[in-house]
Amino acid sequence: MPEKRPLRRAVFLDRDGTIGEELGYVNHIDRFQIFPYAAEAIRELNRAEIPVIVVTNQSGIARNIFPESLVHEVHKKMVAVLAAGGARVDAIYFCPHKSEDACECRKPNPGLLERAAREHALDLAASWIVGDRYADLEMGHAAGTRGILVMTGYGRGEYELHRNAWPRQPDARAENLRDAVSHILQNGGGAPRRDE
Ligand SMILES: [Mg+2]
Ligand SMILES: [Zn+2]
């Protein structure tokens, strides 16, 4: 990698339980329901010129529960709903494998973040991940990012039932994606463009 290429901080977002409802395998387009505040939250990141990158495990592909084409269809819908709310994501990465495949991209492994960092010239140490499962935070910590656990999706249950067993606690906890974005923008997530 050329050394003088400037690296940008990013915000990585989990999909199910964070941007939209956690309903188990999204095996039909109708099962993907975006939270009503998601576009507004992502728009704030867009306004701060912080790249927004979705990272999601979709083992339903490897398990033959749904085809990869459905994942693309769901992402098309997500992008369209977000666009209607004036928001956009810069990239979407998914792991199609199941845990038995021992791939490097399935959360909590950091493969998707590392791939995104290479392809988008990102500074992982200055980046954040927002997710509803400890695996999201583990992935982030393995790659050097900070992590926020949201209380939507599996978040509240994971936090209340399992946090004592976590080797590293979330860097922050938020009620939902909107609150997580506020936290990021108040804690060194924003591009310092106004002072320049
Ligand atoms: Mg999730
Ligand atoms: Zn994988």
XYZ file of N, CA, C and O in Angstrom, residues 3-192:
760
model
N 2.403 4.595 0.968
C 2.352 5.103 2.330
C 1.711 6.466 2.471
O 1.207 6.810 3.528
N 1.716 7.245 1.410
C 1.212 8.608 1.561
C -0.293 8.713 1.328
O -0.869 9.782 1.467
N -0.896 7.614 0.976
C -2.341 7.644 0.745
C -3.052 7.955 2.074
O -2.882 7.234 3.048
N -3.844 9.019 2.131
C -4.485 9.373 3.400
C -5.585 8.366 3.748
O -6.376 7.983 2.890
N -5.603 7.964 4.990
C -6.616 7.015 5.437
C -7.774 7.762 6.078
O -7.569 8.746 6.777
N -8.965 7.274 5.849
C -10.147 7.915 6.431
C -10.746 7.031 7.510
O -10.695 5.815 7.441
N -11.330 7.666 8.501
C -12.066 6.897 9.504
C -13.422 6.524 8.911
O -13.952 7.220 8.034
N -13.984 5.438 9.404
C -15.273 4.980 8.878
C -16.165 4.551 10.030
O -15.707 4.366 11.158
N -17.439 4.404 9.719
C -18.361 3.764 10.661
C -18.905 2.519 9.988
O -19.494 2.590 8.904
N -18.661 1.383 10.615
C -19.174 0.106 10.131
C -20.486 -0.187 10.849
O -20.581 -0.003 12.072
N -21.468 -0.639 10.081
C -22.769 -0.943 10.665
C -23.142 -2.381 10.394
O -23.076 -2.859 9.252
N -23.563 -3.061 11.454
C -24.202 -4.351 11.295
C -25.567 -4.114 10.632
O -26.116 -3.022 10.711
N -26.100 -5.126 9.971
C -27.381 -4.944 9.285
C -28.570 -5.362 10.166
O -29.329 -4.517 10.632
N -28.700 -6.662 10.420
C -29.888 -7.170 11.109
C -29.816 -6.876 12.604
O -28.864 -7.252 13.281
N -30.822 -6.183 13.097
C -30.847 -5.812 14.513
C -30.250 -4.436 14.772
O -30.337 -3.923 15.883
N -29.625 -3.856 13.735
C -28.966 -2.550 13.906
C -29.551 -1.505 12.947
O -30.023 -0.458 13.374
N -29.555 -1.839 11.641
C -30.188 -0.949 10.654
C -31.669 -1.312 10.518
O -32.520 -0.470 10.269
N -31.947 -2.604 10.681
C -33.333 -3.084 10.567
C -33.618 -4.126 11.626
O -32.732 -4.513 12.405
N -34.848 -4.578 11.628
C -35.291 -5.550 12.629
C -34.494 -6.849 12.543
O -34.124 -7.287 11.452
N -34.244 -7.445 13.695
C -33.655 -8.787 13.747
C -34.812 -9.784 13.766
O -35.545 -9.888 14.746
N -34.978 -10.488 12.641
C -36.114 -11.414 12.534
C -35.625 -12.815 12.195
O -36.358 -13.611 11.626
N -34.382 -13.130 12.547
C -33.839 -14.425 12.128
C -33.434 -14.344 10.662
O -33.208 -13.255 10.126
N -33.339 -15.474 10.001
C -32.924 -15.462 8.590
C -33.877 -14.621 7.753
O -35.085 -14.830 7.791
N -33.306 -13.691 7.023
C -34.132 -12.914 6.104
C -34.217 -13.722 4.808
O -33.427 -13.560 3.894
N -35.183 -14.635 4.782
C -35.299 -15.557 3.648
C -36.364 -15.096 2.655
O -36.745 -15.808 1.745
N -36.848 -13.874 2.869
C -37.773 -13.265 1.909
C -37.605 -11.762 2.012
O -37.370 -11.242 3.113
N -37.731 -11.087 0.893
C -37.524 -9.639 0.870
C -38.426 -8.932 1.879
O -38.033 -7.940 2.503
N -39.610 -9.446 2.119
C -40.551 -8.809 3.053
C -40.084 -8.886 4.504
O -40.606 -8.183 5.361
N -39.132 -9.784 4.767
C -38.664 -9.921 6.150
C -37.620 -8.874 6.530
O -37.208 -8.833 7.681
N -37.206 -8.084 5.554
C -36.253 -7.034 5.922
C -36.998 -5.721 6.146
O -37.557 -5.146 5.225
N -36.996 -5.248 7.389
C -37.721 -4.030 7.753
C -36.754 -3.051 8.413
O -36.270 -3.294 9.514
N -36.524 -1.948 7.718
C -35.575 -0.941 8.225
C -36.192 -0.160 9.387
O -37.372 0.175 9.342
N -35.398 0.104 10.411
C -35.880 0.926 11.522
C -36.206 2.327 10.993
O -35.486 2.856 10.137
N -37.270 2.931 11.533
C -37.714 4.225 10.987
C -36.678 5.349 11.120
O -36.706 6.305 10.353
N -35.745 5.224 12.056
C -34.756 6.285 12.284
C -33.444 6.019 11.541
O -32.516 6.824 11.622
N -33.357 4.901 10.830
C -32.063 4.507 10.257
C -31.559 5.515 9.224
O -30.374 5.878 9.223
N -32.455 5.988 8.358
C -32.010 6.913 7.307
C -31.489 8.201 7.929
O -30.447 8.722 7.523
N -32.199 8.716 8.912
C -31.780 9.953 9.567
C -30.389 9.783 10.201
O -29.524 10.657 10.081
N -30.191 8.651 10.863
C -28.909 8.402 11.528
C -27.776 8.334 10.504
O -26.711 8.941 10.679
N -28.008 7.616 9.431
C -26.961 7.448 8.417
C -26.705 8.773 7.684
O -25.576 9.093 7.324
N -27.770 9.538 7.500
C -27.628 10.859 6.884
C -26.675 11.748 7.688
O -25.907 12.530 7.134
N -26.741 11.651 9.002
C -25.841 12.431 9.853
C -24.384 12.064 9.573
O -23.505 12.926 9.550
N -24.140 10.773 9.390
C -22.772 10.334 9.078
C -22.358 10.818 7.690
O -21.221 11.246 7.484
N -23.292 10.779 6.748
C -23.015 11.284 5.402
C -22.635 12.764 5.465
O -21.691 13.215 4.822
N -23.386 13.502 6.257
C -23.154 14.936 6.380
C -21.775 15.222 6.977
O -21.130 16.194 6.615
N -21.349 14.357 7.888
C -20.022 14.516 8.502
C -18.914 13.943 7.606
O -17.742 13.930 7.985
N -19.299 13.464 6.436
C -18.356 12.911 5.451
C -17.585 11.715 5.990
O -16.401 11.529 5.687
N -18.270 10.912 6.784
C -17.669 9.685 7.296
C -18.208 8.516 6.467
O -19.418 8.327 6.380
N -17.326 7.732 5.850
C -17.805 6.573 5.078
C -18.611 5.622 5.971
O -18.240 5.370 7.110
N -19.718 5.135 5.426
C -20.600 4.209 6.145
C -20.563 2.872 5.408
O -20.867 2.798 4.219
N -20.161 1.836 6.122
C -19.967 0.538 5.481
C -20.718 -0.536 6.260
O -20.538 -0.687 7.473
N -21.580 -1.253 5.553
C -22.386 -2.297 6.185
C -21.618 -3.617 6.137
O -21.052 -3.972 5.093
N -21.578 -4.305 7.275
C -20.909 -5.617 7.341
C -21.877 -6.610 7.973
O -22.377 -6.383 9.068
N -22.139 -7.720 7.276
C -23.185 -8.622 7.750
C -22.849 -10.084 7.469
O -22.320 -10.413 6.398
N -23.128 -10.926 8.445
C -23.020 -12.377 8.256
C -24.311 -12.875 7.614
O -25.396 -12.591 8.116
N -24.194 -13.626 6.533
C -25.385 -14.182 5.888
C -25.164 -15.663 5.618
O -25.077 -16.121 4.475
N -25.084 -16.419 6.708
C -24.797 -17.851 6.568
C -25.956 -18.624 5.961
O -25.796 -19.794 5.595
N -27.115 -17.978 5.847
C -28.245 -18.629 5.178
C -27.884 -19.054 3.756
O -28.461 -19.997 3.213
N -26.897 -18.367 3.156
C -26.443 -18.753 1.810
C -25.770 -20.124 1.877
O -26.161 -21.047 1.160
N -24.773 -20.258 2.752
C -24.038 -21.530 2.858
C -24.959 -22.656 3.333
O -24.749 -23.822 2.999
N -25.965 -22.309 4.099
C -26.886 -23.324 4.616
C -28.024 -23.629 3.650
O -28.956 -24.371 3.993
N -27.990 -22.992 2.471
C -29.033 -23.229 1.469
C -30.422 -22.823 1.926
O -31.424 -23.393 1.479
N -30.476 -21.847 2.813
C -31.775 -21.362 3.275
C -32.309 -20.315 2.301
O -33.499 -20.192 2.079
N -31.380 -19.569 1.692
C -31.767 -18.629 0.642
C -30.572 -18.448 -0.291
O -29.418 -18.682 0.102
N -30.845 -18.034 -1.532
C -29.738 -17.839 -2.495
C -29.048 -16.502 -2.285
O -29.637 -15.571 -1.718
N -27.820 -16.413 -2.770
C -27.080 -15.156 -2.660
C -27.831 -14.012 -3.346
O -27.753 -12.867 -2.915
N -28.590 -14.357 -4.386
C -29.328 -13.310 -5.108
C -30.313 -12.595 -4.188
O -30.579 -11.398 -4.353
N -30.840 -13.304 -3.210
C -31.780 -12.662 -2.280
C -31.063 -11.607 -1.427
O -31.623 -10.542 -1.138
N -29.841 -11.914 -1.042
C -29.069 -10.942 -0.253
C -28.898 -9.646 -1.065
O -29.070 -8.549 -0.547
N -28.602 -9.804 -2.356
C -28.447 -8.615 -3.198
C -29.773 -7.860 -3.331
O -29.808 -6.628 -3.324
N -30.862 -8.613 -3.407
C -32.182 -7.994 -3.505
C -32.502 -7.201 -2.226
O -33.006 -6.074 -2.276
N -32.197 -7.804 -1.088
C -32.437 -7.132 0.194
C -31.594 -5.859 0.285
O -32.068 -4.813 0.728
N -30.356 -5.942 -0.186
C -29.491 -4.764 -0.104
C -29.957 -3.663 -1.054
O -29.842 -2.478 -0.746
N -30.517 -4.080 -2.193
C -31.083 -3.096 -3.122
C -32.242 -2.357 -2.455
O -32.376 -1.139 -2.556
N -33.063 -3.127 -1.740
C -34.200 -2.528 -1.035
C -33.699 -1.583 0.066
O -34.190 -0.467 0.221
N -32.701 -2.050 0.803
C -32.153 -1.219 1.893
C -31.620 0.104 1.327
O -31.911 1.181 1.858
N -30.865 0.001 0.245
C -30.284 1.197 -0.377
C -31.391 2.140 -0.860
O -31.302 3.360 -0.689
N -32.456 1.572 -1.405
C -33.555 2.393 -1.923
C -34.298 3.090 -0.788
O -34.621 4.282 -0.886
N -34.566 2.367 0.292
C -35.274 2.974 1.431
C -34.418 4.066 2.051
O -34.902 5.147 2.383
N -33.124 3.804 2.172
C -32.226 4.814 2.733
C -32.157 6.041 1.811
O -32.195 7.179 2.275
N -32.104 5.792 0.507
C -32.030 6.898 -0.455
C -33.285 7.760 -0.366
O -33.211 8.993 -0.439
N -34.426 7.120 -0.154
C -35.682 7.872 -0.009
C -35.617 8.771 1.220
O -36.285 9.806 1.278
N -34.807 8.386 2.191
C -34.622 9.196 3.388
C -33.386 10.079 3.299
O -32.917 10.594 4.317
N -32.824 10.195 2.115
C -31.681 11.085 1.908
C -30.365 10.543 2.425
O -29.430 11.300 2.664
N -30.273 9.228 2.618
C -29.066 8.632 3.182
C -28.454 7.626 2.209
O -29.151 7.063 1.362
N -27.156 7.418 2.362
C -26.515 6.401 1.521
C -25.418 5.675 2.295
O -24.798 6.238 3.195
N -25.214 4.425 1.918
C -24.073 3.692 2.462
C -23.017 3.623 1.367
O -23.336 3.592 0.180
N -21.751 3.614 1.784
C -20.654 3.648 0.813
C -20.300 2.274 0.284
O -19.777 2.140 -0.815
N -20.571 1.242 1.087
C -20.286 -0.123 0.627
C -21.006 -1.109 1.536
O -21.367 -0.786 2.666
N -21.210 -2.293 0.992
C -21.832 -3.371 1.769
C -20.982 -4.623 1.577
O -20.689 -5.006 0.446
N -20.579 -5.228 2.684
C -19.811 -6.473 2.641
C -20.580 -7.536 3.416
O -21.094 -7.258 4.494
N -20.621 -8.741 2.854
C -21.271 -9.816 3.608
C -20.439 -11.086 3.543
O -19.694 -11.319 2.589
N -20.565 -11.882 4.610
C -19.944 -13.204 4.635
C -21.018 -14.225 4.320
O -22.023 -14.305 5.022
N -20.814 -15.031 3.260
C -21.828 -16.011 2.864
C -21.632 -17.373 3.532
O -22.389 -18.306 3.253
N -20.613 -17.478 4.370
C -20.223 -18.797 4.907
C -20.936 -19.128 6.200
O -21.535 -18.280 6.841
N -20.796 -20.385 6.607
C -21.265 -20.802 7.927
C -20.040 -21.057 8.800
O -18.920 -21.182 8.286
N -20.234 -21.146 10.107
C -19.068 -21.209 11.006
C -18.179 -22.409 10.691
O -16.961 -22.317 10.781
N -18.773 -23.529 10.278
C -17.982 -24.721 9.963
C -17.035 -24.502 8.794
O -16.080 -25.265 8.609
N -17.283 -23.491 7.986
C -16.406 -23.223 6.838
C -15.067 -22.631 7.270
O -14.137 -22.570 6.468
N -14.994 -22.155 8.515
C -13.749 -21.581 9.053
C -13.148 -20.520 8.127
O -11.948 -20.500 7.884
N -13.990 -19.633 7.628
C -13.496 -18.562 6.757
C -12.941 -17.433 7.627
O -13.082 -17.454 8.845
N -12.352 -16.450 6.961
C -11.810 -15.313 7.720
C -12.768 -14.146 7.774
O -12.514 -13.147 8.452
N -13.901 -14.264 7.053
C -14.786 -13.096 6.963
C -16.007 -13.188 7.860
O -16.731 -12.201 8.008
N -16.260 -14.344 8.464
C -17.445 -14.444 9.314
C -17.169 -13.812 10.677
O -16.190 -14.138 11.342
N -18.043 -12.882 11.084
C -17.910 -12.316 12.425
C -17.938 -13.448 13.431
O -18.734 -14.362 13.266
N -17.119 -13.426 14.469
C -16.305 -12.299 14.941
C -14.933 -12.149 14.294
O -14.125 -11.356 14.782
N -14.649 -12.874 13.220
C -13.364 -12.669 12.546
C -13.342 -11.295 11.862
O -14.379 -10.808 11.414
N -12.175 -10.703 11.755
C -12.111 -9.324 11.248
C -11.987 -9.194 9.739
O -11.768 -8.095 9.225
N -12.154 -10.296 8.988
C -11.888 -10.279 7.552
C -12.622 -9.212 6.760
O -12.033 -8.563 5.890
N -13.913 -9.026 7.050
C -14.671 -8.039 6.269
C -14.153 -6.624 6.507
O -14.090 -5.812 5.583
N -13.770 -6.347 7.749
C -13.262 -4.998 8.059
C -11.920 -4.776 7.388
O -11.634 -3.682 6.871
N -11.099 -5.814 7.396
C -9.780 -5.671 6.780
C -9.894 -5.494 5.271
O -9.178 -4.698 4.670
N -10.842 -6.219 4.674
C -11.053 -6.070 3.231
C -11.542 -4.656 2.915
O -11.052 -3.996 1.993
N -12.499 -4.190 3.716
C -13.030 -2.840 3.493
C -11.932 -1.798 3.663
O -11.856 -0.831 2.893
N -11.083 -1.995 4.666
C -10.007 -1.021 4.917
C -9.063 -0.946 3.724
O -8.644 0.140 3.314
N -8.750 -2.113 3.142
C -7.871 -2.132 1.965
C -8.536 -1.445 0.779
O -7.924 -0.654 0.072
N -9.798 -1.762 0.553
C -10.470 -1.291 -0.657
C -10.907 0.173 -0.580
O -11.141 0.802 -1.607
N -11.027 0.698 0.651
C -11.500 2.081 0.795
C -10.503 2.968 1.534
O -10.865 4.076 1.912
N -9.301 2.472 1.740
C -8.243 3.254 2.418
C -8.723 3.806 3.760
O -8.778 5.016 3.977
N -9.096 2.903 4.655
C -9.672 3.309 5.935
C -8.680 3.125 7.072
O -7.868 2.200 7.066
N -8.796 4.013 8.040
C -8.001 3.941 9.265
C -8.830 3.215 10.319
O -9.699 3.808 10.961
N -8.570 1.933 10.498
C -9.419 1.131 11.393
C -9.313 1.615 12.841
O -10.294 1.596 13.583
N -8.144 2.079 13.247
C -7.968 2.514 14.635
C -8.791 3.760 14.943
O -9.074 4.045 16.108
N -9.186 4.482 13.910
C -10.002 5.679 14.124
C -11.467 5.413 13.776
O -12.281 6.325 13.742
N -11.793 4.151 13.507
C -13.134 3.796 13.050
C -13.952 3.165 14.173
O -13.426 2.787 15.219
N -15.248 3.053 13.921
C -16.188 2.477 14.884
C -16.993 1.378 14.222
O -17.268 1.430 13.018
N -17.432 0.433 15.037
C -18.448 -0.500 14.565
C -19.644 -0.410 15.493
O -19.487 -0.254 16.709
N -20.827 -0.483 14.896
C -22.074 -0.456 15.668
C -22.821 -1.748 15.373
O -23.067 -2.081 14.209
N -23.167 -2.490 16.432
C -23.874 -3.749 16.219
C -24.679 -4.157 17.431
O -24.530 -3.573 18.512
N -25.524 -5.169 17.245
C -26.400 -5.615 18.338
C -25.909 -6.916 18.975
O -26.566 -7.456 19.854
N -24.751 -7.418 18.506
C -24.244 -8.669 19.079
C -22.792 -8.472 19.502
O -22.059 -7.683 18.896
N -22.415 -9.242 20.495
C -21.023 -9.143 20.933
C -20.073 -9.499 19.791
O -18.978 -8.943 19.691
N -20.495 -10.406 18.927
C -19.646 -10.783 17.786
C -19.289 -9.580 16.920
O -18.200 -9.528 16.340
N -20.194 -8.610 16.833
C -19.889 -7.391 16.067
C -18.728 -6.636 16.715
O -17.818 -6.161 16.044
N -18.793 -6.541 18.050
C -17.746 -5.811 18.771
C -16.427 -6.576 18.762
O -15.359 -5.976 18.630
N -16.535 -7.892 18.884
C -15.312 -8.714 18.830
C -14.615 -8.520 17.495
O -13.388 -8.440 17.419
N -15.400 -8.503 16.436
C -14.854 -8.288 15.104
C -14.128 -6.947 15.048
O -12.992 -6.849 14.569
N -14.786 -5.932 15.584
C -14.198 -4.601 15.572
C -12.923 -4.537 16.393
O -11.913 -3.988 15.957
N -12.978 -5.131 17.570
C -11.802 -5.081 18.439
C -10.638 -5.864 17.821
O -9.479 -5.454 17.914
N -10.960 -6.958 17.154
C -9.905 -7.737 16.495
C -9.232 -6.929 15.377
O -8.062 -7.134 15.077
N -9.997 -6.011 14.791
C -9.444 -5.202 13.701
C -8.921 -3.858 14.201
O -8.390 -3.067 13.421
N -9.134 -3.568 15.485
C -8.600 -2.324 16.039
C -9.571 -1.172 16.111
O -9.171 -0.048 16.426
N -10.871 -1.404 15.812
C -11.839 -0.309 15.901
C -12.417 -0.229 17.316
O -12.211 -1.116 18.135
N -13.157 0.830 17.582
C -13.982 0.889 18.782
C -15.369 0.364 18.440
O -15.763 0.343 17.270
N -16.099 -0.061 19.482
C -17.391 -0.696 19.218
C -18.502 -0.179 20.103
O -18.292 0.060 21.292
N -19.681 -0.016 19.506
C -20.873 0.392 20.259
C -21.921 -0.707 20.139
O -22.239 -1.155 19.032
N -22.430 -1.139 21.282
C -23.498 -2.131 21.296
C -24.837 -1.414 21.368
O -25.056 -0.603 22.277
N -25.712 -1.688 20.397
C -27.060 -1.108 20.461
C -27.998 -2.077 21.167
O -27.796 -3.296 21.152
N -29.038 -1.510 21.779
C -29.976 -2.306 22.562
C -31.142 -2.824 21.729
O -32.061 -3.456 22.240
N -31.111 -2.559 20.428
C -32.112 -3.135 19.531
C -31.673 -4.551 19.160
O -30.578 -4.982 19.514
N -32.511 -5.266 18.421
C -32.162 -6.626 18.006
C -31.844 -7.501 19.215
O -32.572 -7.517 20.204
N -30.720 -8.203 19.136
C -30.300 -9.055 20.249
C -29.593 -8.273 21.357
O -29.232 -8.841 22.390
N -29.377 -6.967 21.152
C -28.477 -6.217 22.010
C -28.793 -6.246 23.488
O -27.925 -6.528 24.310
N -30.039 -5.918 23.830
C -30.353 -5.830 25.245
C -30.171 -7.177 25.937
O -29.607 -7.278 27.027
N -30.621 -8.244 25.296
C -30.481 -9.571 25.887
C -29.024 -9.985 26.001
O -28.591 -10.504 27.032
N -28.245 -9.744 24.954
C -26.821 -10.097 25.009
C -26.154 -9.360 26.168
O -25.371 -9.929 26.913
N -26.493 -8.080 26.304
C -25.853 -7.258 27.324
C -26.251 -7.738 28.727
O -25.405 -7.941 29.591
N -27.543 -7.944 28.928
C -27.995 -8.300 30.273
C -27.580 -9.710 30.668
O -27.281 -9.981 31.831
N -27.561 -10.625 29.728
C -27.296 -12.021 30.071
C -25.821 -12.390 30.049
O -25.394 -13.292 30.752
N -25.044 -11.710 29.212
C -23.695 -12.221 28.946
C -22.540 -11.263 29.200
O -21.390 -11.651 29.084
N -22.838 -10.022 29.529
C -21.729 -9.055 29.553
C -20.645 -9.398 30.574
O -19.480 -9.077 30.365
N -21.015 -10.077 31.642
C -20.001 -10.418 32.657
C -18.939 -11.370 32.113
O -17.842 -11.465 32.662
N -19.279 -12.083 31.070
C -18.335 -13.044 30.503
C -17.497 -12.437 29.369
O -16.608 -13.109 28.841
N -17.785 -11.192 29.008
C -17.057 -10.605 27.877
C -15.663 -10.164 28.289
O -15.505 -9.398 29.245
N -14.646 -10.602 27.560
C -13.279 -10.204 27.888
C -13.049 -8.702 27.702
O -12.216 -8.114 28.372
N -13.768 -8.096 26.787
C -13.650 -6.639 26.632
C -15.059 -6.055 26.504
O -15.865 -6.562 25.714
N -15.325 -5.035 27.271
C -16.655 -4.441 27.250
C -16.815 -3.525 26.032
O -15.826 -3.060 25.465
N -18.076 -3.272 25.656
C -18.293 -2.301 24.570
C -17.683 -0.955 24.948
O -17.657 -0.592 26.121
N -17.185 -0.231 23.960
C -16.648 1.102 24.236
C -17.778 2.058 24.588
O -17.559 3.063 25.261
N -18.974 1.738 24.103
C -20.161 2.499 24.478
C -21.378 1.622 24.220
O -21.305 0.623 23.498
N -22.470 2.025 24.808
C -23.731 1.321 24.647
C -24.740 2.381 24.232
O -24.688 3.508 24.731
N -25.639 2.032 23.319
C -26.614 3.012 22.845
C -27.970 2.344 22.712
O -28.048 1.138 22.450
N -29.023 3.127 22.899
C -30.368 2.562 22.768
C -30.601 2.038 21.356
O -31.240 1.007 21.171
N -30.096 2.770 20.383
C -30.336 2.372 18.991
C -29.303 3.050 18.096
O -28.400 3.738 18.594
N -29.446 2.849 16.795
C -28.470 3.384 15.843
C -28.380 4.900 15.905
O -27.287 5.468 15.791
N -29.513 5.550 16.117
C -29.500 7.011 16.171
C -28.623 7.495 17.325
O -27.808 8.394 17.176
N -28.799 6.882 18.496
C -28.008 7.279 19.655
C -26.532 6.916 19.468
O -25.639 7.626 19.933
N -26.293 5.805 18.799
C -24.908 5.403 18.540
C -24.212 6.439 17.656
O -23.056 6.816 17.902
N -24.916 6.919 16.648
C -24.330 7.922 15.751
C -24.059 9.220 16.499
O -23.003 9.840 16.332
N -24.978 9.618 17.369
C -24.741 10.826 18.175
C -23.466 10.664 18.987
O -22.644 11.588 19.070
N -23.323 9.505 19.600
C -22.133 9.254 20.411
C -20.866 9.373 19.555
O -19.883 10.002 19.955
N -20.891 8.776 18.388
C -19.714 8.809 17.513
C -19.379 10.247 17.116
O -18.224 10.672 17.172
N -20.391 11.009 16.760
C -20.142 12.383 16.305
C -19.642 13.273 17.447
O -18.940 14.244 17.210
N -19.994 12.906 18.684
C -19.519 13.698 19.833
C -18.172 13.209 20.354
O -17.597 13.812 21.239
N -17.713 12.076 19.860
C -16.488 11.486 20.409
C -15.459 11.171 19.338
O -14.974 10.048 19.211
N -15.179 12.149 18.544
C -14.074 11.996 17.611
C -14.408 11.221 16.359
O -13.519 10.676 15.717
N -15.682 11.180 16.001
C -16.022 10.481 14.775
C -16.110 11.405 13.583
O -16.075 10.983 12.454
N -16.211 12.688 13.851
C -16.488 13.618 12.758
C -15.239 14.080 12.036
O -14.164 14.139 12.603
N -15.419 14.426 10.786
C -14.308 14.997 10.046
C -14.140 16.446 10.486
O -15.107 17.183 10.561
N -12.921 16.859 10.806
C -12.719 18.212 11.338
C -12.695 19.255 10.235
O -11.737 19.971 10.066
